[in-house]
Short mmCIF file of C-alpha atoms and ligand atoms in Angstrom, two decimals:
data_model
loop_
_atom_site.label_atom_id
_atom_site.label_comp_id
_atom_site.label_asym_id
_atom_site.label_seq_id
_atom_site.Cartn_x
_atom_site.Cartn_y
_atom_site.Cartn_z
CA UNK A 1 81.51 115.76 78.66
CA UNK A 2 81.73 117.18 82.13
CA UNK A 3 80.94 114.41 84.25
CA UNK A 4 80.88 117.15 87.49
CA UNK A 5 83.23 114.78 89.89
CA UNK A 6 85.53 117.23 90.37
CA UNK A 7 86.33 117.56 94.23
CA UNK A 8 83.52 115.29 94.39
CA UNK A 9 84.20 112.74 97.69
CA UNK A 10 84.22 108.61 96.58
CA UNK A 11 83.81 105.90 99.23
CA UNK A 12 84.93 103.13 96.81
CA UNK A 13 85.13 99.13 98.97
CA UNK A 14 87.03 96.30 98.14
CA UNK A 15 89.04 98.44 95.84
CA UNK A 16 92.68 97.26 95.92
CA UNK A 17 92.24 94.91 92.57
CA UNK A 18 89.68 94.41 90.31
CA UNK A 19 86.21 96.02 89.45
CA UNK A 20 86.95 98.04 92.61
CA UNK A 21 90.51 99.61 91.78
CA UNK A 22 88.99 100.05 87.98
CA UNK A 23 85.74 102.45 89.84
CA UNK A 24 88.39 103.77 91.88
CA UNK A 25 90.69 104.43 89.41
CA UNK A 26 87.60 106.54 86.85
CA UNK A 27 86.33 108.16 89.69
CA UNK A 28 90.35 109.42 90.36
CA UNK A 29 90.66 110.76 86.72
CA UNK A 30 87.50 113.01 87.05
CA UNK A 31 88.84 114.84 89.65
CA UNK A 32 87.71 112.90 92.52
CA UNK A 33 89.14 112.20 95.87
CA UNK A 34 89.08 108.87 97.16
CA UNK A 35 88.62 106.41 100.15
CA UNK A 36 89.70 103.27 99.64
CA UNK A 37 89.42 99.84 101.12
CA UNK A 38 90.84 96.36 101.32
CA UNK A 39 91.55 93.19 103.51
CA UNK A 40 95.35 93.19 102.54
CA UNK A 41 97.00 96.42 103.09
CA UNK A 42 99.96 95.59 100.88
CA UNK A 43 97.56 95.64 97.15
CA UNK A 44 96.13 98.29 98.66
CA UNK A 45 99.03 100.48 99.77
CA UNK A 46 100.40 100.00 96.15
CA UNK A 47 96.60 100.78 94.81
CA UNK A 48 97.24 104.24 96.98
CA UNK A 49 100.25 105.03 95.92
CA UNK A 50 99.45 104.66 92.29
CA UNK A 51 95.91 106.72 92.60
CA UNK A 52 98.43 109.78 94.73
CA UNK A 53 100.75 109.25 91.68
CA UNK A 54 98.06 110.66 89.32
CA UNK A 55 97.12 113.40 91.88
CA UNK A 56 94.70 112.41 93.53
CA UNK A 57 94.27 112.70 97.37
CA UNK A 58 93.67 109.30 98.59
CA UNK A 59 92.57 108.27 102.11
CA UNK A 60 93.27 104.24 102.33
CA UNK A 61 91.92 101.99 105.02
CA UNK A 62 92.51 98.44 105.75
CA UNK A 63 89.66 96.56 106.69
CA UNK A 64 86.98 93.57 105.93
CA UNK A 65 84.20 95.67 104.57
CA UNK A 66 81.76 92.23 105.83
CA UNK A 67 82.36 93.55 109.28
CA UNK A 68 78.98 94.54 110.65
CA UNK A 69 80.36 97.77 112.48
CA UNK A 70 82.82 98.73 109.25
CA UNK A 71 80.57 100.11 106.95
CA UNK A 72 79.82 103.04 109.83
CA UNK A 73 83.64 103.08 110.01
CA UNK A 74 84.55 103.62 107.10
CA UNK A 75 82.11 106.39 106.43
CA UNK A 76 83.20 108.11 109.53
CA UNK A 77 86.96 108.00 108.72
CA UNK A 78 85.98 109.28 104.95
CA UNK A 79 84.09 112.35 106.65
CA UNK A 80 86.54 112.55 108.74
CA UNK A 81 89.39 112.89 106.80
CA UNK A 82 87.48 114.98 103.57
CA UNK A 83 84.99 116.99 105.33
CA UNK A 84 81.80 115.38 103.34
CA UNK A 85 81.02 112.15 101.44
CA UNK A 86 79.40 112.44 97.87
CA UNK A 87 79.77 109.52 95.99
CA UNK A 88 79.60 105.57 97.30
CA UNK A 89 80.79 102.84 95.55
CA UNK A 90 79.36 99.50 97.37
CA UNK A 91 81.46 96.63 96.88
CA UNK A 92 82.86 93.41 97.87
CA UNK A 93 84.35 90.36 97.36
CA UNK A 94 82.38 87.88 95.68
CA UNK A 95 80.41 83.86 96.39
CA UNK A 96 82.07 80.93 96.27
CA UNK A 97 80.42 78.66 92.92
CA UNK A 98 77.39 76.24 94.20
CA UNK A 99 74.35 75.00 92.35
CA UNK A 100 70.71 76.00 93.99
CA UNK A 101 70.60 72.59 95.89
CA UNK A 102 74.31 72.27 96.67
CA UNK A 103 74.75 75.22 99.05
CA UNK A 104 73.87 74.99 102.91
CA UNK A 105 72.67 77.65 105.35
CA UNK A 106 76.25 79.11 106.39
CA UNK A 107 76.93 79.72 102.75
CA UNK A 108 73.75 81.40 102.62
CA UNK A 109 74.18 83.43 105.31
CA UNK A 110 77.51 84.31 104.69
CA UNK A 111 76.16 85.39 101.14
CA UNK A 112 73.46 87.84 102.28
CA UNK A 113 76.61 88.74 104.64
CA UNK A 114 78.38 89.60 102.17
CA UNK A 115 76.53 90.35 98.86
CA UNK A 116 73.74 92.30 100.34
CA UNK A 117 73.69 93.77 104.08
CA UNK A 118 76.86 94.94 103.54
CA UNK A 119 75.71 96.86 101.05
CA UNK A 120 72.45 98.21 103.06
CA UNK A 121 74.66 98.98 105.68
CA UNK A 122 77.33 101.49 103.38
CA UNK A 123 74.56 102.99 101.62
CA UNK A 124 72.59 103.78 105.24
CA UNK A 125 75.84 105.22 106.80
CA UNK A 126 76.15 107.12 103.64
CA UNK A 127 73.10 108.75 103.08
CA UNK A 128 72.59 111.28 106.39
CA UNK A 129 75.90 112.80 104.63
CA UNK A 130 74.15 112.99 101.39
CA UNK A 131 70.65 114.26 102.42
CA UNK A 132 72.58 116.97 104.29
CA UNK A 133 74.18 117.97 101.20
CA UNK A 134 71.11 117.45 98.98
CA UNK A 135 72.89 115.59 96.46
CA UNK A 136 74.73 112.01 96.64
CA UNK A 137 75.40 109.53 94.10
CA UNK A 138 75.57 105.36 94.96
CA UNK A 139 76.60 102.34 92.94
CA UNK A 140 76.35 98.92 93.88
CA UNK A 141 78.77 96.54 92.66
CA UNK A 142 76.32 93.30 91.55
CA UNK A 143 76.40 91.20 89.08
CA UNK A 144 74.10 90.19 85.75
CA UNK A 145 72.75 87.12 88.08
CA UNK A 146 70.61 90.20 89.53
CA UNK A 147 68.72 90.35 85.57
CA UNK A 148 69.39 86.50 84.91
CA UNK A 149 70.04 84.29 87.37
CA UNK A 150 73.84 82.17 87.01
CA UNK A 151 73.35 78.18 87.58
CA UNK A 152 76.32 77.62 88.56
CA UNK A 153 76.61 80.58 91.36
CA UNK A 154 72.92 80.56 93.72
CA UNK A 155 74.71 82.28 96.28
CA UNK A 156 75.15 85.46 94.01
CA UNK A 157 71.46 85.10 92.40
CA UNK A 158 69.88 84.85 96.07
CA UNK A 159 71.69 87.36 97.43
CA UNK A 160 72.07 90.16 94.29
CA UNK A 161 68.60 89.42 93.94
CA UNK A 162 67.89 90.43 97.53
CA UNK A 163 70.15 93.73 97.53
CA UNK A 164 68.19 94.51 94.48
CA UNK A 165 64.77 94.53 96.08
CA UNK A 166 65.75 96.39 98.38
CA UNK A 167 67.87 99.19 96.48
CA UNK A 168 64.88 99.25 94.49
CA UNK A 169 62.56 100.47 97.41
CA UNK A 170 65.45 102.52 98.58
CA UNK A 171 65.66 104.36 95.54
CA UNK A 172 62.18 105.18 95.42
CA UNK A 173 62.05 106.84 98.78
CA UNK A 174 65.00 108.75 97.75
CA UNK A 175 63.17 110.34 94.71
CA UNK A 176 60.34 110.66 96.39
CA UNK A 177 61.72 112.66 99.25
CA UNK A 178 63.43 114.74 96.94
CA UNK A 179 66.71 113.93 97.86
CA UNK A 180 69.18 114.40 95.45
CA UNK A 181 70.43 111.07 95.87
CA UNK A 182 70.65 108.66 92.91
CA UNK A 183 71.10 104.70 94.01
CA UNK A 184 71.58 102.42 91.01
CA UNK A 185 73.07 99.12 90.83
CA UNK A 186 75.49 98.29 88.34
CA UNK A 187 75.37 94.72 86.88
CA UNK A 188 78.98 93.00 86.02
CA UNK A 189 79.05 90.02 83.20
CA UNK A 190 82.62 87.98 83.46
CA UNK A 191 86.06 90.80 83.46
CA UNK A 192 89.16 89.87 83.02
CA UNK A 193 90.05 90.30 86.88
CA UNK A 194 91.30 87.63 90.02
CA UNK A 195 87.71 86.81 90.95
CA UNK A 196 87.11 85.36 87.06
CA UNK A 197 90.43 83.31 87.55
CA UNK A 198 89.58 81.93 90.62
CA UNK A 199 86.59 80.73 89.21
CA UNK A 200 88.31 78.84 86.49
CA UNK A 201 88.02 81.10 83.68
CA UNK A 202 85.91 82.38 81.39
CA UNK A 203 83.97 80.65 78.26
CA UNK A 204 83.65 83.35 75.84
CA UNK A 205 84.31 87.09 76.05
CA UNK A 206 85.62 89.06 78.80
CA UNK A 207 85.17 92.74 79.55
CA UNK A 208 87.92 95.33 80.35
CA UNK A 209 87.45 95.99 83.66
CA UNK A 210 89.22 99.45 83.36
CA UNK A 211 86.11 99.94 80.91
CA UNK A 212 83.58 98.69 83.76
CA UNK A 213 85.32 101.18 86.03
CA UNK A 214 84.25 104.28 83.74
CA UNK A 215 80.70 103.33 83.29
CA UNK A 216 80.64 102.93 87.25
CA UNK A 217 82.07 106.76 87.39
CA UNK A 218 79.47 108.16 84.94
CA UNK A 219 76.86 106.59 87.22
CA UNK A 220 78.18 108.07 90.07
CA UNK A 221 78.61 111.61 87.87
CA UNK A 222 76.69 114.66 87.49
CA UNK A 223 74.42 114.28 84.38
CA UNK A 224 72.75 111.11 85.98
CA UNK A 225 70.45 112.23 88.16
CA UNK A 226 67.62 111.41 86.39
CA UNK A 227 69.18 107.60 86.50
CA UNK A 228 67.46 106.22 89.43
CA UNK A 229 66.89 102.77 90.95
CA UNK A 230 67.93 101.51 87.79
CA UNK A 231 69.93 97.92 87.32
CA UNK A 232 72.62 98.99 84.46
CA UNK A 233 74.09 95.64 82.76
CA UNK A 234 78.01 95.43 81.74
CA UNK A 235 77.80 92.28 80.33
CA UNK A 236 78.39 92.40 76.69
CA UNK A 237 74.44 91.22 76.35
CA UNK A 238 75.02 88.09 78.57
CA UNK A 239 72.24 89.26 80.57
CA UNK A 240 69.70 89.36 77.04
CA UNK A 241 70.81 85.73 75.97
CA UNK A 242 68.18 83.20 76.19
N1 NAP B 1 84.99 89.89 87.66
C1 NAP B 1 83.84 89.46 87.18
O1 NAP B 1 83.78 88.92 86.08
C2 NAP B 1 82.55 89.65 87.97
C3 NAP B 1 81.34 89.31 87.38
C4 NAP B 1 80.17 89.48 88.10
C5 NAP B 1 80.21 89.95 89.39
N2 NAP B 1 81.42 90.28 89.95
C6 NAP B 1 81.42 90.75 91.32
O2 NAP B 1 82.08 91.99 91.42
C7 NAP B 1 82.75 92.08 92.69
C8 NAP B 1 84.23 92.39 92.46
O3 NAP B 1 84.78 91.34 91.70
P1 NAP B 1 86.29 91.40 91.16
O4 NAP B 1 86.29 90.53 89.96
O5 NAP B 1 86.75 92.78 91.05
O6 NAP B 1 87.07 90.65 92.35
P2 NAP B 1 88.65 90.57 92.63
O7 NAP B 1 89.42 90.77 91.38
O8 NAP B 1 88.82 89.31 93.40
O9 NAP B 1 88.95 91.84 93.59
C9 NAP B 1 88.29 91.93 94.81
C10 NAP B 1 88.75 93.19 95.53
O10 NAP B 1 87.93 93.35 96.68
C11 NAP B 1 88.73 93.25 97.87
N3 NAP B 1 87.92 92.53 98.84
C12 NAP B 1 87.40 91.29 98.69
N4 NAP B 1 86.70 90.96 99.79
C13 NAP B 1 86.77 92.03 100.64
C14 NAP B 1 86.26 92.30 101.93
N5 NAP B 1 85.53 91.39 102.58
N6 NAP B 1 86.55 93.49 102.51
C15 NAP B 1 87.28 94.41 101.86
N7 NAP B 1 87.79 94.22 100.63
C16 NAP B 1 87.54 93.04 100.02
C17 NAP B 1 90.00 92.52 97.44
O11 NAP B 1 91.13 92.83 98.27
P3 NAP B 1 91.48 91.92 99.56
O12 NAP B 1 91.36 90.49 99.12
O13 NAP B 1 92.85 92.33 99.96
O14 NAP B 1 90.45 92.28 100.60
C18 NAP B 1 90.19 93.13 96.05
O15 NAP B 1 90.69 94.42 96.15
C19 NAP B 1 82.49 90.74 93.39
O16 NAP B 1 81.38 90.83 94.24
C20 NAP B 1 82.19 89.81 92.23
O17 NAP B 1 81.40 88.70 92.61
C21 NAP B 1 82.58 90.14 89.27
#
């Protein structure tokens, strides 16, 4: 299948390791070129340098992607340096562990930081670049707390939860304008990846996060444009469990 990335633009955060440099790395094999971004420019000079290794033009930029102004940033530098943005992959780092009661306001806040306005903020930079070109595909990085919420991690359920509202409301407008622009979330379960370590591990299964990383590209690709607003579980059904 012809998944239509070819030459295709990807704005792909807190992509250096992980779920990130797995979307990053699909979205490279299709043909894509890529902007990527990171806190510590040494993982993500190596993440360059393997992407430009496979062919792939690769525009890297070193920056918190939780920085109210970077989100405008990094959109600009991606124009910038491309000519045109196509395809946005939201992402960042994730909560710290914390049961509903347990965590206090400046967690919060630093959640909806995080987890959600960062998120609102990529995908408004991103779309006057799409609606100009009359087509434009996003992905938010979530998690399955958005379709059932995670005792152990509140911050994630308030905040995912949150994003998802409004991504939701988003992606009506976008259809409804006739846009072109697709805006799905896509819904992690526990991957074998840094984040799952530094939460102590993992109790049963464990996706492949290079897996993860080419259902995010076929989100982002061609043939889905009839996918829209949708909430698309990797999870291995952890999601459907009572
Ligand atoms: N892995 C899972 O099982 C799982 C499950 C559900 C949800 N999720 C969510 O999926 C997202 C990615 O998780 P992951 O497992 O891929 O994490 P990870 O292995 O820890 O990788 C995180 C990546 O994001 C970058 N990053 C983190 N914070 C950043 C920031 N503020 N600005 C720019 N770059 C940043 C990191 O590089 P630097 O540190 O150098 O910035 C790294 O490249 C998180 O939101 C996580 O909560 C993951």
């Amino acid at each position: 299948m012809d998944l239509g990335l070819r030459g295709r633009v990807a704005l792909v955060t807190a992509s250096s390791a992980g779920l990130g440099r797995a979307a990053a790395a699909s979205l490279a094999a299709e043909g894509a070129k890529l902007a990527i971004v990171a806190r510590g420019p040494a993982r993500l000079e190596e993440t360059a340098e393997s992407l430009r290794a496979g062919g792939t033009e690769v525009l890297s930029i070193a920056g918190d992607v939780t920085d109210p102004d970077m989100p405008a940033r990094l959109v600009d530098a991606t124009v910038e340096r491309f000519g045109r943005l196509d395809v946005l992959v939201a992402n960042a780092g994730g909560p710290p562990r914390g049961r509903a009661s347990e965590v206090d306001d400046e967690a919060i806040r630093a959640a909806v930081e995080a987890n959600m306005l960062t998120s609102v903020r990529l995908v408004r930079s991103a779309l006057p670049h799409m609606r100009a070109a009359r087509w434009g595909r996003i992905c938010c990085v979530t998690s399955y707390s958005v379709l059932k919420p995670i005792p152990t991690l509140a911050l994630s359920n308030l905040a995912r939860a949150g994003l998802w509202a409004w991504a939701r409301t988003a992606a009506a407008d976008l259809a409804a304008e006739g846009s072109g622009v697709t805006l799905n979330l896509v819904c992690p379960g526990t991957h074998a990846t840094q984040r799952t370590i530094d939460l102590g591990g993992a109790d049963g299964p464990m996706g492949d996060p290079g897996d993860f990383g080419k259902v995010v590209a076929f989100l982002c690709s061609e043939p889905v444009g009839f996918v829209n607003g949708s909430a698309v579980a990797v999870d291995g059904g952890a999601s459907a469990a009572g």
